[in-house]
XYZ file of C-alpha atoms in Angstrom:
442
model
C 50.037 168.937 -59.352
C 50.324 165.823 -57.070
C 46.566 165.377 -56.982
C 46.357 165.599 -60.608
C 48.955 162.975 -61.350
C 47.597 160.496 -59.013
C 43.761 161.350 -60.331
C 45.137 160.307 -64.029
C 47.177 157.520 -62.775
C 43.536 155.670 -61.472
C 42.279 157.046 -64.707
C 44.735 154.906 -66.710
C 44.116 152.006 -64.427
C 40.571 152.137 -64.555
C 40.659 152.400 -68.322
C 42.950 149.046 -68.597
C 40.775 147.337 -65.773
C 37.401 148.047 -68.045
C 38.941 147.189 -71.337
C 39.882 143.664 -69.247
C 36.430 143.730 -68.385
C 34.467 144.206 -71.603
C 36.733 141.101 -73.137
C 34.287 137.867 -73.943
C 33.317 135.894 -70.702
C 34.926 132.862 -72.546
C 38.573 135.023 -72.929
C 38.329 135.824 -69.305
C 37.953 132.160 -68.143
C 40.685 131.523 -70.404
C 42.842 133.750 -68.673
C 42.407 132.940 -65.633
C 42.996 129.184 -66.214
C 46.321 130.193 -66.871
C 46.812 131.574 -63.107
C 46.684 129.508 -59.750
C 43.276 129.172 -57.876
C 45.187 131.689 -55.326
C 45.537 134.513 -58.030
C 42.130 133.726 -60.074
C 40.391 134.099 -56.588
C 42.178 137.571 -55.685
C 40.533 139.094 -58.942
C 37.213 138.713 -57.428
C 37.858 141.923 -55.201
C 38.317 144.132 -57.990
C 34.802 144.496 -58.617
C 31.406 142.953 -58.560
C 31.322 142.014 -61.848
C 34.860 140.133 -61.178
C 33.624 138.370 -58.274
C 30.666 136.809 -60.481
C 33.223 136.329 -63.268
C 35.572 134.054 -60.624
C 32.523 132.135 -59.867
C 31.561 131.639 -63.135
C 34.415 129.581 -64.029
C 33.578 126.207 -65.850
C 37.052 124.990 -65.115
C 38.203 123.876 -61.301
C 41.788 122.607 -60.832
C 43.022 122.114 -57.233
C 46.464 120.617 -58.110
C 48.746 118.429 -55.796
C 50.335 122.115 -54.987
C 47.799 123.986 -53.823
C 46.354 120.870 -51.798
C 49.143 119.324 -50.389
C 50.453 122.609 -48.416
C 47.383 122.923 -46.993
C 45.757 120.622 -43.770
C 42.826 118.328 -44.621
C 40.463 120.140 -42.853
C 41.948 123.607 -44.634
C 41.746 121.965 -47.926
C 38.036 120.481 -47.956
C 36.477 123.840 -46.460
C 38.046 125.577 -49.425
C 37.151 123.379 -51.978
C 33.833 122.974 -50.337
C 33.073 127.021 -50.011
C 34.451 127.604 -53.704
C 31.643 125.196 -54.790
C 29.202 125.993 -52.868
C 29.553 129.589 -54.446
C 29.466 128.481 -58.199
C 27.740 129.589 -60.723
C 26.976 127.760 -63.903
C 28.114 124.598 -64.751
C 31.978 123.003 -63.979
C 32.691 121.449 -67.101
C 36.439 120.326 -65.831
C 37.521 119.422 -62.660
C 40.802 118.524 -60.852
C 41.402 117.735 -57.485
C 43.913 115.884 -55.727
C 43.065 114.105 -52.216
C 45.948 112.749 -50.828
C 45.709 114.479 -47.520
C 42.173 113.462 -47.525
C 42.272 110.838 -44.763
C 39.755 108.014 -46.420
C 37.038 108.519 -42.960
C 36.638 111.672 -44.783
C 36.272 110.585 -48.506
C 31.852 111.400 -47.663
C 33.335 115.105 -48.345
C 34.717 113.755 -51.330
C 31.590 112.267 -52.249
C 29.521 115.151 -52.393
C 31.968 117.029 -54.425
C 31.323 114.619 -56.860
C 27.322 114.594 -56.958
C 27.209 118.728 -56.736
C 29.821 117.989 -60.367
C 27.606 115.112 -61.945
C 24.469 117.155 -61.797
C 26.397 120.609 -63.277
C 27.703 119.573 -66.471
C 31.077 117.793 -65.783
C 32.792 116.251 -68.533
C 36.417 116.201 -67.764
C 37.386 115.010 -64.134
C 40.340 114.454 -62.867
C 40.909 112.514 -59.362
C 44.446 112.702 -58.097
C 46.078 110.150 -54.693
C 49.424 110.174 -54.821
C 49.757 107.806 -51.461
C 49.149 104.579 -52.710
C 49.674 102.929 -49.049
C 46.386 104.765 -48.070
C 42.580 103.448 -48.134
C 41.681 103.582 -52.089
C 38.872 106.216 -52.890
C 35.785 104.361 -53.864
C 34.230 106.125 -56.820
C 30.456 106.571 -56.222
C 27.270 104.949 -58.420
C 26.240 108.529 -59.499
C 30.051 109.245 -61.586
C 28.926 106.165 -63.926
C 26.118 107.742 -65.136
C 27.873 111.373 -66.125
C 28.230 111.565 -69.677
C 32.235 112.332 -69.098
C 34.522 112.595 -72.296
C 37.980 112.560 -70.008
C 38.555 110.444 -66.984
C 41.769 110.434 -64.866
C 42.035 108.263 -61.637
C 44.777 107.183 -59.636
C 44.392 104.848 -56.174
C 40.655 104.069 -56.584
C 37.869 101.469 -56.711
C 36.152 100.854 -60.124
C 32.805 99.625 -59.183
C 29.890 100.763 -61.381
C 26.317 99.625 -60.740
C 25.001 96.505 -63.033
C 23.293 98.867 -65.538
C 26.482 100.446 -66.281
C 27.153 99.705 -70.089
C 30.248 101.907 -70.544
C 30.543 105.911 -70.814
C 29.646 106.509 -74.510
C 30.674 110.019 -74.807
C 34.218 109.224 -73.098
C 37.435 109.986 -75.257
C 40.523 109.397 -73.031
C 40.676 107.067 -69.773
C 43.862 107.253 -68.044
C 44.009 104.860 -64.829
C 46.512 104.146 -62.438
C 46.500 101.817 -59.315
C 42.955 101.496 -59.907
C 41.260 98.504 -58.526
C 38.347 96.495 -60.641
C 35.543 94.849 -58.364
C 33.326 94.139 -61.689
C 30.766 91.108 -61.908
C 29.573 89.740 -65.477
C 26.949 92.267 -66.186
C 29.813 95.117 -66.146
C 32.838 93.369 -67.461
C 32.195 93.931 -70.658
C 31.976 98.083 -71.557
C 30.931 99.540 -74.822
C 33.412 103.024 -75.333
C 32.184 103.918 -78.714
C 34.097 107.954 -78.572
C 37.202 106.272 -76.749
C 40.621 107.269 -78.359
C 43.053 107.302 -75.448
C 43.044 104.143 -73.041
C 45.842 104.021 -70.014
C 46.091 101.270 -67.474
C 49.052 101.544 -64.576
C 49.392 99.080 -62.064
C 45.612 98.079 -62.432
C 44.084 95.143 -60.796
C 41.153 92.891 -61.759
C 41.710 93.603 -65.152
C 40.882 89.338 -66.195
C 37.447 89.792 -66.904
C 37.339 92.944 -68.285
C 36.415 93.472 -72.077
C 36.221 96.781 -73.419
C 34.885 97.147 -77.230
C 36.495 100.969 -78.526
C 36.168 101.014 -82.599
C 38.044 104.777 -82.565
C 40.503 103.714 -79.909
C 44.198 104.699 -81.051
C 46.460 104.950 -78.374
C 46.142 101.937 -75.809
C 49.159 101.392 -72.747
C 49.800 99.028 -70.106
C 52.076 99.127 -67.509
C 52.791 96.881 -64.447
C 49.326 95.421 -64.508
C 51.353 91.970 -63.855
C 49.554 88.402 -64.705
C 46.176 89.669 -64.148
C 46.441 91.488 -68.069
C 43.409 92.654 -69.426
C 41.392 90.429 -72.544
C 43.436 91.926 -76.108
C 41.108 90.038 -78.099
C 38.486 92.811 -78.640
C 41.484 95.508 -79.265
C 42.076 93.314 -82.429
C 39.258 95.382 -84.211
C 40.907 98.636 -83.396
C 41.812 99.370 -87.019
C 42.840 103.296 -85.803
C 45.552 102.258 -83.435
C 48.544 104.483 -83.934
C 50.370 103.842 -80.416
C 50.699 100.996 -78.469
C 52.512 100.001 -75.431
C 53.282 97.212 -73.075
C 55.123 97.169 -69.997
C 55.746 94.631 -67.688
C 57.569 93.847 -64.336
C 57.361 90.050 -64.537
C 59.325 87.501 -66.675
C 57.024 86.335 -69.797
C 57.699 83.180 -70.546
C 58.913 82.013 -73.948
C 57.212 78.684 -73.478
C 53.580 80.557 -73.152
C 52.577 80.154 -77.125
C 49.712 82.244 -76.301
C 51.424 85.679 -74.857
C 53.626 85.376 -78.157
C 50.692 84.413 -80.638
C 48.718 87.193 -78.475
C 51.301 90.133 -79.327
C 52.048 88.821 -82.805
C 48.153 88.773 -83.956
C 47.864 92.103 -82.211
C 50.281 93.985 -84.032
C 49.465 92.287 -87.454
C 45.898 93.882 -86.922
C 47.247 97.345 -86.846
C 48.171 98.092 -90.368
C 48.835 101.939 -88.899
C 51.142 101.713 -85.948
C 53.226 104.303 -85.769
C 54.267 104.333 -82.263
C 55.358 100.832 -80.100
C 56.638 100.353 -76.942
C 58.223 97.707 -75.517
C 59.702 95.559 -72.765
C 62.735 93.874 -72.282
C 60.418 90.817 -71.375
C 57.898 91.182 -74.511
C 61.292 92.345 -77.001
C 62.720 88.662 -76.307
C 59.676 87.109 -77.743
C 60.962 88.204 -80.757
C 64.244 86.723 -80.164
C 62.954 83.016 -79.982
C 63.189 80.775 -82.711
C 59.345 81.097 -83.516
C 59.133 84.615 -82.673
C 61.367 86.008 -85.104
C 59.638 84.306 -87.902
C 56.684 85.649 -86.858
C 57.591 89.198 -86.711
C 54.806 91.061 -87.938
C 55.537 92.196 -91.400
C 53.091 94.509 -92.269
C 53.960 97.642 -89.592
C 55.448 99.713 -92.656
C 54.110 102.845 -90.734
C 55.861 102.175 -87.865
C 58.634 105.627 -87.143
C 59.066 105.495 -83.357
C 60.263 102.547 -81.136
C 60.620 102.956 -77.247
C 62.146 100.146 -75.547
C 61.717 99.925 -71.870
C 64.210 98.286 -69.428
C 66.720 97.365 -72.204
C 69.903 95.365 -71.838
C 72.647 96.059 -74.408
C 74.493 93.177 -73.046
C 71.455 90.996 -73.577
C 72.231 88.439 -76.985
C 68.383 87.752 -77.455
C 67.394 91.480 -77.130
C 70.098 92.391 -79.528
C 69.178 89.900 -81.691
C 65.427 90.846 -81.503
C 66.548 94.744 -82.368
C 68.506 94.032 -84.716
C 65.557 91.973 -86.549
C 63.181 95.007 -85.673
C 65.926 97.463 -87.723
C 66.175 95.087 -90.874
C 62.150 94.351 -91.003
C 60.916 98.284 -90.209
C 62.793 100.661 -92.750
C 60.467 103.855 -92.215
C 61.646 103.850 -88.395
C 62.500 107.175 -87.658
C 63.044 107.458 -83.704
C 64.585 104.757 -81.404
C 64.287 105.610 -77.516
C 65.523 103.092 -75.201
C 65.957 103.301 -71.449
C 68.298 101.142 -70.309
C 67.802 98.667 -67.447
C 69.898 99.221 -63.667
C 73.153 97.529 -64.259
C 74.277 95.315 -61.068
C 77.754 94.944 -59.400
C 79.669 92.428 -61.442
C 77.733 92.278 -64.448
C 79.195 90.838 -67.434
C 79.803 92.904 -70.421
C 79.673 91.010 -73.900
C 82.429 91.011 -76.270
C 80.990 90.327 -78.998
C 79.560 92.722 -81.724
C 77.106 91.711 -83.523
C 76.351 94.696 -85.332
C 79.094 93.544 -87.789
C 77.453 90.321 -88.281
C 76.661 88.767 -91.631
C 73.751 91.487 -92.724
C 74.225 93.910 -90.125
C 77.496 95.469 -90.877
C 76.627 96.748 -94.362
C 73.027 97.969 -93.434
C 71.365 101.597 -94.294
C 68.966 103.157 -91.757
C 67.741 105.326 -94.191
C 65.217 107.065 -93.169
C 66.211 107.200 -89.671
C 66.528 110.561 -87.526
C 66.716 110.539 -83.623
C 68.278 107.908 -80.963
C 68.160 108.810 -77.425
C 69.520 106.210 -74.835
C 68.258 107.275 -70.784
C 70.751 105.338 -68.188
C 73.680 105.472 -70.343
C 76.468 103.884 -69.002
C 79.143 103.565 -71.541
C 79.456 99.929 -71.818
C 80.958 98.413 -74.840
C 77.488 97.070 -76.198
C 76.394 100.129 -76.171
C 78.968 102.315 -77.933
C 79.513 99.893 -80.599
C 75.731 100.457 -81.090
C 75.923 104.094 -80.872
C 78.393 103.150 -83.788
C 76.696 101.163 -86.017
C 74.061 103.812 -86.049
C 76.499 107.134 -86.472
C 77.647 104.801 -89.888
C 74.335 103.639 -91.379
C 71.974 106.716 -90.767
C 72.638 109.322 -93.584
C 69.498 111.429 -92.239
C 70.233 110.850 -88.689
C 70.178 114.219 -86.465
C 70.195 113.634 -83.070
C 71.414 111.258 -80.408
C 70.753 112.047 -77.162
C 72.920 110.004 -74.502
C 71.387 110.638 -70.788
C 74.468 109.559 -68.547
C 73.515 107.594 -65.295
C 74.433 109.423 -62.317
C 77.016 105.744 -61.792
C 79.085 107.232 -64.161
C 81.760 109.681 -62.736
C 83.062 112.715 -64.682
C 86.040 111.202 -65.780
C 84.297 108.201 -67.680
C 81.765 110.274 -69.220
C 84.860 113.023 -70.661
C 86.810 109.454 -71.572
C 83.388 108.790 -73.287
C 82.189 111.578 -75.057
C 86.012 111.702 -76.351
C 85.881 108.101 -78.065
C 82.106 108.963 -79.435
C 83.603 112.284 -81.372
C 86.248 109.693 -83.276
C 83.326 107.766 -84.654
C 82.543 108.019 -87.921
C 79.499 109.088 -89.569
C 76.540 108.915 -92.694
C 75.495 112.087 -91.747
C 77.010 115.640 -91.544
C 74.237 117.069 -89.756
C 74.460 114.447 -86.799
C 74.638 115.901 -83.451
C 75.773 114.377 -80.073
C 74.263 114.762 -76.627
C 75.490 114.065 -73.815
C 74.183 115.149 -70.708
C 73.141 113.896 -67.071
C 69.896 112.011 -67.067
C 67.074 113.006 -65.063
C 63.407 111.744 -65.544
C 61.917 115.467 -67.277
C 64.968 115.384 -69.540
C 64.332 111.835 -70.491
C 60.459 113.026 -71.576
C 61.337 115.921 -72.979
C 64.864 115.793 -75.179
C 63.274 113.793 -78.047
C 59.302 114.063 -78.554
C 57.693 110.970 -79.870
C 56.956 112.082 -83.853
């Protein structure tokens, strides 16, 4: 009776294992992609056919987990053996090489020519220790006809025949260094949508022409900013966003003219972001004037580093609320408050204009580094009374704040009054995944 149980046990298993089995080749990559390499290699002992299936697999991600608790040495002869036993082409591949020590990076090389002759078109090269020897990308990379490119603590060096990747769609790039001499500074991205630059370097000379771009962001970059002029023919852009560590100076005509002309080319902005440095441009008495006027599709704002204490940033928000009436979303993270700093006590949201003014179409406010301050509830205020669609606010306490404020707090913020019934307060500890996650940029 015992035999016969077990014997129709395996005969249920087996029956479940070959309906697995006879599912599309495609469906079985596609499960597997959602398992770690560890558990997508352990269904290659099943059977022959699943060992040809696991090396079939167009897509290759060694994330920073499954590399970093490994040695070097472990790492590369796993990486290496899993390609060297490939079948078919690797049309996606993610690796990253931080414990790669750079006298090694030859290993890394090869990985890359084995991928540029197999059909790679998405390739993602992670180095999380920036202090470390940059990884060089080699000559042969430039000439794959890649549609996503992700690189982080590398050299950007393409032969003088490079021209651009055509087929490439999204280009995300951080601490990547340019060595480029005039025959490559100026790259043709006809298919690029998605353009990314954090704490780049040698960005001066570069000019790249993208007609279908949409989404272009800078961050930290510093003086050495990349050439806007050809982004001006970007009629597509959607998103845009500018982020800077360094004070821009009001008396620079051209970083204000620069910003100004930008945004009045990009009739369909829906999505800007901001600096505290770039938001005061449109504080100054020329700035303001020249606020550009025809964003009407603008519904999300995200300003960056923001002082609630600040009069010109105030001022410059304030000017932003009165000129953009389809805004829909305001996300601000506020700037690290100092020892001694002055709170203002003034509020100009009842100024002449402001105190009678109808955010009508507006929906979500989220505020990361919360503090409390007066500025700031006397904004979260003036918003609770001039938003009759407003739904959410989303107050991410900074971890300065001690339990008592914050139930002192969330006490006076229930006594405000508000447009709209449906309104609901959050108020919660921040943390960097809650500040990306609590209101999505729509």
């Amino acid at each position: 009776m015992a035999m016969t149980d077990s014997c129709k046990r395996l005969a249920v298993g087996r029956d479940k294992l070959d309906r697995l089995t006879d599912l599309p080749i495609n469906v079985i990559h596609q499960i597997q992609e959602h398992m770690s390499i560890e558990d997508a290699a352990r269904m290659s002992v099943l059977s022959r056919t699943w060992r040809y299936i696991w090396a079939s697999n167009p897509k290759l991600v060694f994330d920073t987990k499954f590399c970093t608790k490994r040695t070097s040495s472990n790492t590369i002869d796993i990486i290496s053996t899993i390609l060297l036993q490939h079948h078919g082409s690797v049309k996606t591949f993610l690796v990253d090489i931080s414990v790669i020590h750079s006298s090694q990076h030859s290993v890394v090389d090869r990985w890359m020519l084995f991928l540029s002759r197999n059909g790679l078109v998405d390739l993602s090269l992670q180095k999380q220790n920036s202090g470390s020897a940059p990884y060089k990308l080699p000559s042969y990379v430039y000439d794959v006809g890649l549609e996503r490119l992700v690189l982080s603590n590398s050299i950007f060096r393409p032969l003088c025949s490079f021209r651009g990747f055509h087929k490439l769609r999204q280009l995300n790039l951080m601490r990547v260094a340019f060595e480029l001499d005039v025959a490559t500074s100026s790259l043709w991205m006809p298919s690029l949508e998605i353009l990314q630059f954090t704490q780049c370097s040698g960005l001066r000379f570069l000019n790249i022409y993208a007609p279908k771009l949409y989404c272009l962001y800078l961050s930290g970059c510093g003086t050495d900013a990349l050439n806007m002029g050809p982004f001006m023919d970007c009629g597509k852009m959607k998103v845009f966003g500018i982020v800077s560590q360094e004070e821009v100076s009001l008396n620079r005509q051209d970083k204000a003219m620069k910003l100004t002309d930008l945004l009045n080319s990009w009739p369909n902005l829906s999505h800007l972001i901001l600096c505290r440095y770039f938001l005061k441009i449109f504080a100054s008495d020329t700035g303001a004037e020249s606020l550009p006027m025809c964003l009407n599709r603008l519904r999300c704002l995200y300003l960056w580093d923001y002082n609630f204490d600040s009069k010109d940033q105030t001022f410059a928000l304030l000017s932003i609320l009165r000129s953009y009436p389809n805004l829909k979303t305001l996300r601000f993270l506020s700037g690290q408050r100092k020892k001694g700093d002055m709170e203002v006590d003034v509020n100009y949201f009842e100024g002449p204009g402001y105190g009678t003014q109808r955010l009508n179409n507006f929906q979500a406010l989220q505020i990361s580094n919360f503090y409390g301050s007066r500025a700031e509830l006397l904004f979260i205020r003036f918003i609770l009374a001039s938003a009759p669609l407003l739904q959410k606010v989303v107050l991410l306490v900074d971890t300065s704040v001690s339990e008592s404020q914050s139930l002192k707090i969330s006490k006076e913020l229930m006594r405000f009054p508000r447009a709209s019934p449906k309104s609901e307060i959050i108020f919660e500890p921040w943390t960097i995944e809650q500040a990306r996650t609590r209101i999505g940029l729509v």
